[in-house]
PDB file of C-alpha atoms in Angstrom:
ATOM      1  CA  MET G   1     166.954  58.041  99.863  1.00  0.00           C
ATOM      2  CA  TYR G   2     164.855  60.971  98.777  1.00  0.00           C
ATOM      3  CA  ILE G   3     165.437  60.219  94.976  1.00  0.00           C
ATOM      4  CA  GLU G   4     163.546  57.014  95.423  1.00  0.00           C
ATOM      5  CA  LYS G   5     160.641  58.681  96.974  1.00  0.00           C
ATOM      6  CA  PRO G   6     157.755  60.669  95.460  1.00  0.00           C
ATOM      7  CA  LEU G   7     158.335  64.661  94.794  1.00  0.00           C
ATOM      8  CA  HIS G   8     155.701  65.586  97.478  1.00  0.00           C
ATOM      9  CA  TYR G   9     158.038  63.285 100.448  1.00  0.00           C
ATOM     10  CA  TYR G  10     161.159  65.555  99.188  1.00  0.00           C
ATOM     11  CA  LEU G  11     159.296  69.175  99.226  1.00  0.00           C
ATOM     12  CA  ASP G  12     157.292  68.069 102.323  1.00  0.00           C
ATOM     13  CA  ARG G  13     160.709  67.547 104.332  1.00  0.00           C
ATOM     14  CA  LEU G  14     162.379  70.541 102.952  1.00  0.00           C
ATOM     15  CA  CYS G  15     158.979  72.599 103.793  1.00  0.00           C
ATOM     16  CA  SER G  16     159.759  71.475 107.692  1.00  0.00           C
ATOM     17  CA  ASN G  17     161.830  72.237 110.533  1.00  0.00           C
ATOM     18  CA  SER G  18     164.379  69.033 109.554  1.00  0.00           C
ATOM     19  CA  PRO G  19     167.809  70.600 108.964  1.00  0.00           C
ATOM     20  CA  SER G  20     168.091  68.210 105.978  1.00  0.00           C
ATOM     21  CA  PRO G  21     167.516  68.922 102.834  1.00  0.00           C
ATOM     22  CA  GLY G  22     168.466  72.359 102.456  1.00  0.00           C
ATOM     23  CA  GLY G  23     169.387  74.515  99.965  1.00  0.00           C
ATOM     24  CA  GLY G  24     172.220  72.690  98.485  1.00  0.00           C
ATOM     25  CA  SER G  25     170.310  69.696  97.854  1.00  0.00           C
ATOM     26  CA  ALA G  26     167.401  71.831  96.397  1.00  0.00           C
ATOM     27  CA  SER G  27     169.775  73.352  93.998  1.00  0.00           C
ATOM     28  CA  ALA G  28     170.857  69.895  92.797  1.00  0.00           C
ATOM     29  CA  LEU G  29     167.122  69.478  92.194  1.00  0.00           C
ATOM     30  CA  VAL G  30     166.915  72.552  90.107  1.00  0.00           C
ATOM     31  CA  GLY G  31     169.993  71.329  88.127  1.00  0.00           C
ATOM     32  CA  ALA G  32     168.277  68.210  87.527  1.00  0.00           C
ATOM     33  CA  LEU G  33     165.242  69.988  86.135  1.00  0.00           C
ATOM     34  CA  ALA G  34     167.590  72.067  84.047  1.00  0.00           C
ATOM     35  CA  ALA G  35     168.879  68.998  82.517  1.00  0.00           C
ATOM     36  CA  SER G  36     165.487  67.383  81.930  1.00  0.00           C
ATOM     37  CA  LEU G  37     164.532  70.520  79.762  1.00  0.00           C
ATOM     38  CA  ALA G  38     167.519  70.476  77.751  1.00  0.00           C
ATOM     39  CA  GLY G  39     166.896  66.581  77.418  1.00  0.00           C
ATOM     40  CA  MET G  40     163.287  67.495  76.354  1.00  0.00           C
ATOM     41  CA  LEU G  41     164.353  69.962  73.446  1.00  0.00           C
ATOM     42  CA  ALA G  42     166.703  67.333  72.178  1.00  0.00           C
ATOM     43  CA  ALA G  43     164.037  64.265  72.539  1.00  0.00           C
ATOM     44  CA  LEU G  44     161.947  66.994  70.492  1.00  0.00           C
ATOM     45  CA  SER G  45     164.702  67.499  67.856  1.00  0.00           C
ATOM     46  CA  ALA G  46     165.749  63.961  67.465  1.00  0.00           C
ATOM     47  CA  ASN G  47     163.872  62.086  64.432  1.00  0.00           C
ATOM     48  CA  LYS G  48     162.145  65.269  63.731  1.00  0.00           C
ATOM     49  CA  LYS G  49     161.193  65.912  60.231  1.00  0.00           C
ATOM     50  CA  GLY G  50     163.029  69.259  59.142  1.00  0.00           C
ATOM     51  CA  TYR G  51     165.808  68.318  61.464  1.00  0.00           C
ATOM     52  CA  GLU G  52     167.493  65.483  59.751  1.00  0.00           C
ATOM     53  CA  ASP G  53     170.676  66.871  59.919  1.00  0.00           C
ATOM     54  CA  VAL G  54     170.981  67.472  63.652  1.00  0.00           C
ATOM     55  CA  HIS G  55     169.130  64.109  64.570  1.00  0.00           C
ATOM     56  CA  GLU G  56     172.246  62.164  65.534  1.00  0.00           C
ATOM     57  CA  GLU G  57     173.487  65.235  67.530  1.00  0.00           C
ATOM     58  CA  MET G  58     170.362  65.489  69.409  1.00  0.00           C
ATOM     59  CA  GLU G  59     170.320  61.739  70.386  1.00  0.00           C
ATOM     60  CA  LYS G  60     173.961  62.548  71.910  1.00  0.00           C
ATOM     61  CA  HIS G  61     172.660  65.724  73.708  1.00  0.00           C
ATOM     62  CA  LEU G  62     169.553  63.651  74.812  1.00  0.00           C
ATOM     63  CA  LYS G  63     171.953  60.975  76.479  1.00  0.00           C
ATOM     64  CA  ARG G  64     174.017  63.517  78.156  1.00  0.00           C
ATOM     65  CA  ALA G  65     171.199  65.560  79.325  1.00  0.00           C
ATOM     66  CA  GLN G  66     170.164  62.021  80.953  1.00  0.00           C
ATOM     67  CA  ASP G  67     173.335  61.281  82.508  1.00  0.00           C
ATOM     68  CA  LEU G  68     173.608  64.960  83.878  1.00  0.00           C
ATOM     69  CA  LYS G  69     169.894  64.733  85.343  1.00  0.00           C
ATOM     70  CA  ASN G  70     171.112  61.380  87.157  1.00  0.00           C
ATOM     71  CA  GLU G  71     174.173  62.745  88.158  1.00  0.00           C
ATOM     72  CA  LEU G  72     172.432  65.878  89.931  1.00  0.00           C
ATOM     73  CA  LEU G  73     170.045  63.612  91.615  1.00  0.00           C
ATOM     74  CA  ASP G  74     172.868  61.748  92.942  1.00  0.00           C
ATOM     75  CA  LEU G  75     174.353  64.895  94.286  1.00  0.00           C
ATOM     76  CA  LEU G  76     170.777  65.818  95.948  1.00  0.00           C
ATOM     77  CA  GLN G  77     171.288  62.887  98.152  1.00  0.00           C
ATOM     78  CA  LYS G  78     174.953  63.481  98.821  1.00  0.00           C
ATOM     79  CA  ASP G  79     174.417  67.173  99.956  1.00  0.00           C
ATOM     80  CA  THR G  80     172.139  66.196 102.556  1.00  0.00           C
ATOM     81  CA  GLU G  81     175.113  64.083 104.102  1.00  0.00           C
ATOM     82  CA  ALA G  82     177.807  66.209 103.135  1.00  0.00           C
ATOM     83  CA  PHE G  83     177.768  68.274 106.284  1.00  0.00           C
ATOM     84  CA  ASP G  84     177.974  65.213 108.569  1.00  0.00           C
ATOM     85  CA  ASP G  85     181.433  64.916 109.085  1.00  0.00           C
ATOM     86  CA  ALA G  86     182.015  68.880 110.058  1.00  0.00           C
ATOM     87  CA  ALA G  87     178.763  68.507 112.285  1.00  0.00           C
ATOM     88  CA  ARG G  88     180.460  65.658 114.364  1.00  0.00           C
ATOM     89  CA  ALA G  89     183.611  67.423 114.355  1.00  0.00           C
ATOM     90  CA  PHE G  90     182.228  70.534 116.125  1.00  0.00           C
ATOM     91  CA  LYS G  91     180.697  68.163 118.755  1.00  0.00           C
ATOM     92  CA  MET G  92     184.181  66.676 119.674  1.00  0.00           C
ATOM     93  CA  PRO G  93     185.879  67.388 123.027  1.00  0.00           C
ATOM     94  CA  LYS G  94     188.145  70.157 123.507  1.00  0.00           C
ATOM     95  CA  ASN G  95     189.270  70.188 127.083  1.00  0.00           C
ATOM     96  CA  SER G  96     192.861  69.928 126.211  1.00  0.00           C
ATOM     97  CA  GLU G  97     195.294  71.606 123.875  1.00  0.00           C
ATOM     98  CA  GLU G  98     195.631  68.112 122.158  1.00  0.00           C
ATOM     99  CA  GLU G  99     192.021  67.666 122.159  1.00  0.00           C
ATOM    100  CA  LYS G 100     191.646  71.286 120.517  1.00  0.00           C
ATOM    101  CA  LYS G 101     193.989  70.326 117.707  1.00  0.00           C
ATOM    102  CA  VAL G 102     192.333  67.101 116.784  1.00  0.00           C
ATOM    103  CA  ARG G 103     189.077  68.847 116.701  1.00  0.00           C
ATOM    104  CA  ALA G 104     190.201  71.803 114.449  1.00  0.00           C
ATOM    105  CA  ASP G 105     191.724  69.180 112.185  1.00  0.00           C
ATOM    106  CA  ALA G 106     188.552  67.362 112.005  1.00  0.00           C
ATOM    107  CA  ILE G 107     186.186  70.295 111.413  1.00  0.00           C
ATOM    108  CA  GLU G 108     188.898  71.556 108.701  1.00  0.00           C
ATOM    109  CA  ARG G 109     188.470  68.192 107.080  1.00  0.00           C
ATOM    110  CA  GLY G 110     184.932  68.004 107.601  1.00  0.00           C
ATOM    111  CA  LEU G 111     184.290  71.545 105.850  1.00  0.00           C
ATOM    112  CA  VAL G 112     186.294  70.866 103.007  1.00  0.00           C
ATOM    113  CA  LYS G 113     184.332  67.513 102.324  1.00  0.00           C
ATOM    114  CA  ALA G 114     181.094  69.628 102.854  1.00  0.00           C
ATOM    115  CA  SER G 115     182.288  72.301 100.281  1.00  0.00           C
ATOM    116  CA  GLU G 116     183.119  69.609  97.724  1.00  0.00           C
ATOM    117  CA  VAL G 117     179.582  68.341  96.917  1.00  0.00           C
ATOM    118  CA  PRO G 118     177.896  72.043  96.331  1.00  0.00           C
ATOM    119  CA  LEU G 119     180.867  72.524  94.157  1.00  0.00           C
ATOM    120  CA  GLU G 120     180.239  69.592  92.070  1.00  0.00           C
ATOM    121  CA  ILE G 121     176.669  70.507  91.844  1.00  0.00           C
ATOM    122  CA  MET G 122     177.755  73.883  90.294  1.00  0.00           C
ATOM    123  CA  GLU G 123     180.174  72.106  88.027  1.00  0.00           C
ATOM    124  CA  LYS G 124     177.456  69.880  86.668  1.00  0.00           C
ATOM    125  CA  SER G 125     174.853  72.914  86.543  1.00  0.00           C
ATOM    126  CA  LEU G 126     177.474  74.564  84.178  1.00  0.00           C
ATOM    127  CA  GLU G 127     177.590  71.711  82.112  1.00  0.00           C
ATOM    128  CA  VAL G 128     173.811  71.783  81.795  1.00  0.00           C
ATOM    129  CA  SER G 129     174.138  75.565  80.928  1.00  0.00           C
ATOM    130  CA  ARG G 130     176.483  74.682  77.802  1.00  0.00           C
ATOM    131  CA  LEU G 131     174.040  71.599  76.744  1.00  0.00           C
ATOM    132  CA  ALA G 132     171.202  73.962  76.855  1.00  0.00           C
ATOM    133  CA  ARG G 133     173.074  76.629  74.744  1.00  0.00           C
ATOM    134  CA  GLU G 134     173.754  73.760  72.224  1.00  0.00           C
ATOM    135  CA  VAL G 135     170.072  72.476  71.750  1.00  0.00           C
ATOM    136  CA  LEU G 136     168.847  76.039  71.704  1.00  0.00           C
ATOM    137  CA  VAL G 137     171.053  76.707  68.811  1.00  0.00           C
ATOM    138  CA  ARG G 138     170.380  73.721  66.587  1.00  0.00           C
ATOM    139  CA  GLY G 139     167.121  72.116  67.974  1.00  0.00           C
ATOM    140  CA  ASN G 140     163.299  72.382  67.437  1.00  0.00           C
ATOM    141  CA  LYS G 141     162.298  76.094  67.199  1.00  0.00           C
ATOM    142  CA  MET G 142     158.912  74.982  68.465  1.00  0.00           C
ATOM    143  CA  ALA G 143     160.233  74.149  71.865  1.00  0.00           C
ATOM    144  CA  ILE G 144     163.097  76.852  72.323  1.00  0.00           C
ATOM    145  CA  THR G 145     161.381  78.279  75.298  1.00  0.00           C
ATOM    146  CA  ASP G 146     162.290  74.992  77.155  1.00  0.00           C
ATOM    147  CA  GLY G 147     166.145  75.284  76.570  1.00  0.00           C
ATOM    148  CA  ALA G 148     166.000  78.902  77.360  1.00  0.00           C
ATOM    149  CA  ILE G 149     164.067  77.660  80.782  1.00  0.00           C
ATOM    150  CA  SER G 150     166.903  75.245  81.410  1.00  0.00           C
ATOM    151  CA  ALA G 151     169.879  77.733  80.968  1.00  0.00           C
ATOM    152  CA  LEU G 152     168.146  79.817  83.675  1.00  0.00           C
ATOM    153  CA  PHE G 153     167.666  77.016  86.160  1.00  0.00           C
ATOM    154  CA  ALA G 154     170.899  75.931  85.348  1.00  0.00           C
ATOM    155  CA  GLU G 155     172.381  79.158  86.534  1.00  0.00           C
ATOM    156  CA  ALA G 156     170.053  79.298  89.651  1.00  0.00           C
ATOM    157  CA  ALA G 157     171.381  75.864  90.580  1.00  0.00           C
ATOM    158  CA  ALA G 158     174.765  77.142  90.261  1.00  0.00           C
ATOM    159  CA  ILE G 159     174.244  80.503  92.238  1.00  0.00           C
ATOM    160  CA  GLY G 160     172.442  78.191  95.028  1.00  0.00           C
ATOM    161  CA  ALA G 161     175.187  75.778  95.387  1.00  0.00           C
ATOM    162  CA  MET G 162     177.713  78.628  95.682  1.00  0.00           C
ATOM    163  CA  ILE G 163     175.780  79.955  98.425  1.00  0.00           C
ATOM    164  CA  ASN G 164     176.342  76.464 100.027  1.00  0.00           C
ATOM    165  CA  VAL G 165     179.961  76.808  99.213  1.00  0.00           C
ATOM    166  CA  ARG G 166     180.753  79.755 100.798  1.00  0.00           C
ATOM    167  CA  ILE G 167     178.772  79.276 104.086  1.00  0.00           C
ATOM    168  CA  ASN G 168     181.555  77.017 104.891  1.00  0.00           C
ATOM    169  CA  PHE G 169     184.316  79.334 104.425  1.00  0.00           C
ATOM    170  CA  SER G 170     183.555  81.330 107.503  1.00  0.00           C
ATOM    171  CA  TRP G 171     184.669  78.478 109.655  1.00  0.00           C
ATOM    172  CA  MET G 172     187.644  77.453 107.388  1.00  0.00           C
ATOM    173  CA  LYS G 173     191.399  78.031 108.101  1.00  0.00           C
ATOM    174  CA  ASN G 174     193.058  76.965 104.923  1.00  0.00           C
ATOM    175  CA  MET G 175     193.193  80.115 102.958  1.00  0.00           C
ATOM    176  CA  GLU G 176     195.221  78.536 100.106  1.00  0.00           C
ATOM    177  CA  TYR G 177     191.893  76.366  99.333  1.00  0.00           C
ATOM    178  CA  ILE G 178     189.452  79.331 100.011  1.00  0.00           C
ATOM    179  CA  GLU G 179     191.233  81.287  97.479  1.00  0.00           C
ATOM    180  CA  LYS G 180     191.361  78.535  94.815  1.00  0.00           C
ATOM    181  CA  THR G 181     188.094  77.799  95.280  1.00  0.00           C
ATOM    182  CA  GLU G 182     186.545  81.286  95.267  1.00  0.00           C
ATOM    183  CA  LYS G 183     188.215  81.498  91.744  1.00  0.00           C
ATOM    184  CA  ARG G 184     186.672  78.760  90.363  1.00  0.00           C
ATOM    185  CA  LEU G 185     183.012  79.603  91.635  1.00  0.00           C
ATOM    186  CA  GLY G 186     183.821  83.129  90.197  1.00  0.00           C
ATOM    187  CA  GLU G 187     184.461  81.330  86.736  1.00  0.00           C
ATOM    188  CA  ILE G 188     181.447  79.058  86.704  1.00  0.00           C
ATOM    189  CA  LEU G 189     179.138  81.989  87.699  1.00  0.00           C
ATOM    190  CA  GLU G 190     180.539  83.951  85.021  1.00  0.00           C
ATOM    191  CA  ASP G 191     179.944  81.486  82.365  1.00  0.00           C
ATOM    192  CA  ALA G 192     176.591  80.466  83.292  1.00  0.00           C
ATOM    193  CA  ARG G 193     175.488  84.060  83.436  1.00  0.00           C
ATOM    194  CA  ALA G 194     176.578  84.728  79.997  1.00  0.00           C
ATOM    195  CA  ILE G 195     174.685  81.600  78.761  1.00  0.00           C
ATOM    196  CA  ARG G 196     171.332  82.322  80.342  1.00  0.00           C
ATOM    197  CA  GLU G 197     171.703  85.903  78.953  1.00  0.00           C
ATOM    198  CA  GLU G 198     172.380  84.630  75.699  1.00  0.00           C
ATOM    199  CA  ALA G 199     169.926  82.100  75.775  1.00  0.00           C
ATOM    200  CA  VAL G 200     166.918  84.318  77.027  1.00  0.00           C
ATOM    201  CA  ALA G 201     167.956  87.177  74.661  1.00  0.00           C
ATOM    202  CA  SER G 202     167.985  84.911  71.837  1.00  0.00           C
ATOM    203  CA  THR G 203     164.562  83.217  72.895  1.00  0.00           C
ATOM    204  CA  LEU G 204     162.684  86.345  73.432  1.00  0.00           C
ATOM    205  CA  LYS G 205     164.070  87.677  70.259  1.00  0.00           C
ATOM    206  CA  GLN G 206     162.655  84.718  68.326  1.00  0.00           C
ATOM    207  CA  LEU G 207     159.407  84.954  70.116  1.00  0.00           C
ATOM    208  CA  GLY G 208     159.285  88.801  68.717  1.00  0.00           C
ATOM    209  CA  GLN G 209     159.414  89.868  72.484  1.00  0.00           C
ATOM    210  CA  ALA G 210     162.812  91.558  72.119  1.00  0.00           C
TER     211      ALA G 210
END
């Protein structure tokens, strides 16, 4: 599994002609980095002199950041396997009408499965965005840049994962699933964008850059 290997091993595989890992897996890694940065800000705020009133809150945020980081690293691995069923289905025989139907049904199931992992990456990345906002508002002012970058990375992870969801739509026939999923994609991206804009603008203002 990639998460048990050194980072350079994963990056070497990413920078190669191997079909996996790819953009969805890389998006999960970016989300994990975002969670880690939010956790860093929380850790620098917990038990910090001058922030006694938020120590307990920041301890909770740190634990949540650690959980999200691990969940996104797990999704990094899952994404490399998400398209396997669809890929096998595309190779199924299609000599008769019955074989064509069985193949088409298998492809549809495989594409839905392939969409669910990047969609979950998006959901987790939005959670990271919200966490970044919380620690930015109440956390250590000496580390606010880490919170802003967390929000920025979280949005980037959501956008990257969104592309990997939508790539499956071109082969899908289930319009009801596509429409329902598209609605959720839009909601996630809108929320992540708004949080990122607020986080970056607020941070730059505090730094005297805006």
